[in-house]
């Protein structure tokens, strides 16, 4: 049994990539971009730090998606699951969609918190709201259930999916906090050396 069917994968690409990506094209500047030194002529557009961020985000999304499915399956790693495979797969599918939407907020800046200027882009919020409505429709309406291989979810399922998907946001917030603290330590060390000289 496959964790996702082909139509679900296509749906994830359509819902989590298209609308939010277009909306981020009109995102107002939230970082002090002009205060940063220019990138070197031979620097890569995607550097090692960005590759690490991509890898960590992908790994977190994979783990939370599979854990969500496991929670609802009987006999899984997480005990207590009593649902069918179709329900567990739908929960994993929904978690994956929601994680993509949380990642859209993370992607607004490589260093600033997703909560900085959170409500400055109404288009992004509109795209995310539309994606959530469409996901609810795909999971809840019988004709779309047949087309996308989904099963209805109850309130607990939806809460678990949203909560698990939000993990990608919190992990990225911790990464950005680490960058901020490291930058401050470097700045404080440079300031102390300057004063000592």
Coordinates of C-alpha atoms in Angstrom, one line a residue:
X1 CA 0.0 0.0 0.0
X2 CA 1.4 3.4 -1.0
X3 CA 1.5 6.2 1.5
X4 CA 0.2 8.6 -1.1
X5 CA -1.5 8.1 -4.5
X6 CA -0.6 9.9 -7.6
X7 CA -3.5 12.4 -7.5
X8 CA -2.6 13.4 -4.0
X9 CA 1.0 14.1 -5.0
X10 CA -0.3 16.3 -7.9
X11 CA -2.7 18.0 -5.5
X12 CA 0.1 18.8 -3.0
X13 CA 2.1 20.4 -5.8
X14 CA -0.9 22.4 -7.0
X15 CA -2.2 23.6 -3.6
X16 CA 1.0 24.1 -1.5
X17 CA 3.2 25.5 -4.3
X18 CA 1.2 27.6 -6.8
X19 CA -0.9 30.0 -4.8
X20 CA 1.5 30.7 -1.9
X21 CA 4.5 31.0 -4.3
X22 CA 2.7 33.6 -6.4
X23 CA 1.6 35.4 -3.3
X24 CA 5.1 35.6 -2.0
X25 CA 6.1 37.3 -5.2
X26 CA 4.4 40.4 -3.8
X27 CA 5.7 39.9 -0.2
X28 CA 6.9 43.2 1.3
X29 CA 10.6 43.3 2.4
X30 CA 10.8 42.1 6.0
X31 CA 14.6 41.9 6.3
X32 CA 17.1 44.7 6.0
X33 CA 18.3 43.4 2.7
X34 CA 20.1 46.5 1.6
X35 CA 22.2 46.5 4.8
X36 CA 23.7 43.2 3.9
X37 CA 27.0 43.0 2.0
X38 CA 26.6 42.0 -1.7
X39 CA 27.1 38.4 -2.6
X40 CA 30.4 37.6 -4.1
X41 CA 30.7 37.2 -7.9
X42 CA 31.5 33.5 -7.6
X43 CA 29.2 32.7 -4.6
X44 CA 26.6 30.1 -5.2
X45 CA 22.9 31.1 -5.3
X46 CA 22.1 28.1 -3.1
X47 CA 25.0 27.9 -0.6
X48 CA 25.7 25.2 2.0
X49 CA 23.6 26.8 4.7
X50 CA 20.6 26.9 2.3
X51 CA 21.1 23.2 1.4
X52 CA 21.2 22.3 5.1
X53 CA 18.0 24.2 5.7
X54 CA 16.3 22.5 2.7
X55 CA 17.4 19.1 4.0
X56 CA 16.3 19.7 7.5
X57 CA 12.9 21.0 6.4
X58 CA 12.4 18.0 4.1
X59 CA 13.4 15.6 6.8
X60 CA 11.1 17.2 9.4
X61 CA 8.1 17.1 6.9
X62 CA 8.8 13.5 6.0
X63 CA 9.0 12.4 9.7
X64 CA 5.9 14.3 10.8
X65 CA 3.9 13.0 7.9
X66 CA 4.8 9.3 8.5
X67 CA 4.3 9.8 12.3
X68 CA 0.9 11.2 11.7
X69 CA -0.1 8.2 9.6
X70 CA 1.4 5.8 12.2
X71 CA -0.6 7.4 15.0
X72 CA -3.9 6.4 13.4
X73 CA -2.9 2.9 12.3
X74 CA -3.3 -0.1 14.6
X75 CA 0.0 -1.8 15.5
X76 CA 2.2 1.1 14.6
X77 CA 5.2 2.6 16.4
X78 CA 2.8 5.0 18.2
X79 CA 0.3 2.8 20.1
X80 CA -3.4 3.4 20.2
X81 CA -4.3 3.8 16.5
X82 CA -7.7 2.3 15.5
X83 CA -8.4 3.8 12.1
X84 CA -8.3 2.3 8.6
X85 CA -5.4 2.7 6.3
X86 CA -7.4 5.1 4.1
X87 CA -8.0 7.4 7.1
X88 CA -4.4 7.2 8.1
X89 CA -3.2 8.0 4.6
X90 CA -5.7 10.9 4.4
X91 CA -4.3 12.3 7.7
X92 CA -0.7 12.0 6.4
X93 CA -1.8 13.6 3.1
X94 CA -3.4 16.5 5.0
X95 CA -0.4 16.9 7.3
X96 CA 1.8 17.1 4.2
X97 CA -0.4 19.8 2.7
X98 CA -0.5 21.8 5.9
X99 CA 3.3 21.5 6.4
X100 CA 3.8 23.0 3.0
X101 CA 1.6 26.0 4.0
X102 CA 3.5 26.5 7.2
X103 CA 6.7 26.3 5.1
X104 CA 5.5 29.2 3.0
X105 CA 5.6 31.4 6.0
X106 CA 9.1 30.1 6.9
X107 CA 10.3 30.8 3.4
X108 CA 9.6 34.5 3.6
X109 CA 13.0 35.1 5.2
X110 CA 16.1 32.9 5.7
X111 CA 16.9 34.6 9.0
X112 CA 13.9 36.5 10.4
X113 CA 11.1 34.9 12.3
X114 CA 8.0 33.9 10.4
X115 CA 6.1 36.0 12.9
X116 CA 7.9 39.2 11.9
X117 CA 5.5 41.1 9.6
X118 CA 3.1 38.1 9.8
X119 CA 0.1 40.0 8.5
X120 CA 1.8 42.3 6.0
X121 CA 0.9 40.1 3.0
X122 CA -2.8 39.7 2.6
X123 CA -2.3 37.7 -0.7
X124 CA -0.3 35.0 1.1
X125 CA -3.0 34.7 3.8
X126 CA -5.7 34.5 1.1
X127 CA -3.7 31.8 -0.8
X128 CA -3.3 29.8 2.5
X129 CA -6.9 30.2 3.4
X130 CA -8.0 29.0 -0.1
X131 CA -5.6 26.0 0.2
X132 CA -7.1 25.0 3.5
X133 CA -10.7 25.3 2.2
X134 CA -9.7 23.2 -0.9
X135 CA -8.1 20.6 1.3
X136 CA -11.2 20.3 3.5
X137 CA -13.2 19.9 0.3
X138 CA -11.0 17.1 -1.0
X139 CA -11.2 15.2 2.3
X140 CA -14.9 15.8 3.0
X141 CA -16.9 15.8 -0.3
X142 CA -17.7 12.3 -1.6
X143 CA -17.0 12.9 -5.3
X144 CA -13.6 14.4 -4.5
X145 CA -12.9 11.5 -2.0
X146 CA -13.3 9.1 -4.9
X147 CA -11.0 11.2 -7.2
X148 CA -8.3 11.7 -4.6
X149 CA -8.5 8.5 -2.6
X150 CA -9.3 10.2 0.6
X151 CA -11.5 9.3 3.6
X152 CA -13.4 11.7 5.9
X153 CA -11.6 13.0 9.0
X154 CA -13.1 13.9 12.3
X155 CA -12.2 16.9 14.5
X156 CA -9.4 15.1 16.3
X157 CA -7.8 14.1 13.0
X158 CA -7.8 17.7 11.8
X159 CA -6.3 19.0 15.0
X160 CA -3.6 16.3 15.0
X161 CA -2.8 17.1 11.3
X162 CA -2.5 20.9 12.0
X163 CA -0.5 20.3 15.1
X164 CA 1.9 17.9 13.5
X165 CA 2.3 20.1 10.4
X166 CA 3.2 23.1 12.7
X167 CA 6.3 21.3 13.9
X168 CA 8.1 22.4 10.7
X169 CA 7.4 26.0 11.7
X170 CA 8.8 25.6 15.2
X171 CA 11.9 23.7 14.0
X172 CA 12.7 26.6 11.6
X173 CA 12.0 29.2 14.3
X174 CA 14.6 27.4 16.5
X175 CA 17.1 27.4 13.6
X176 CA 16.6 31.1 13.0
X177 CA 16.9 31.8 16.7
X178 CA 20.3 29.9 16.6
X179 CA 21.4 32.1 13.7
X180 CA 20.4 35.3 15.5
X181 CA 22.2 34.3 18.7
X182 CA 25.3 33.3 16.8
X183 CA 25.3 36.6 14.9
X184 CA 25.0 38.5 18.2
X185 CA 27.8 36.6 19.8
X186 CA 30.1 37.4 16.8
X187 CA 29.1 41.0 16.9
X188 CA 29.7 41.2 20.7
X189 CA 33.1 39.5 20.3
X190 CA 34.0 41.9 17.5
X191 CA 32.9 44.9 19.7
X192 CA 34.9 43.6 22.7
X193 CA 38.0 43.2 20.5
X194 CA 37.5 46.8 19.2
X195 CA 37.2 48.2 22.7
X196 CA 40.3 46.3 23.9
X197 CA 42.3 47.7 21.0

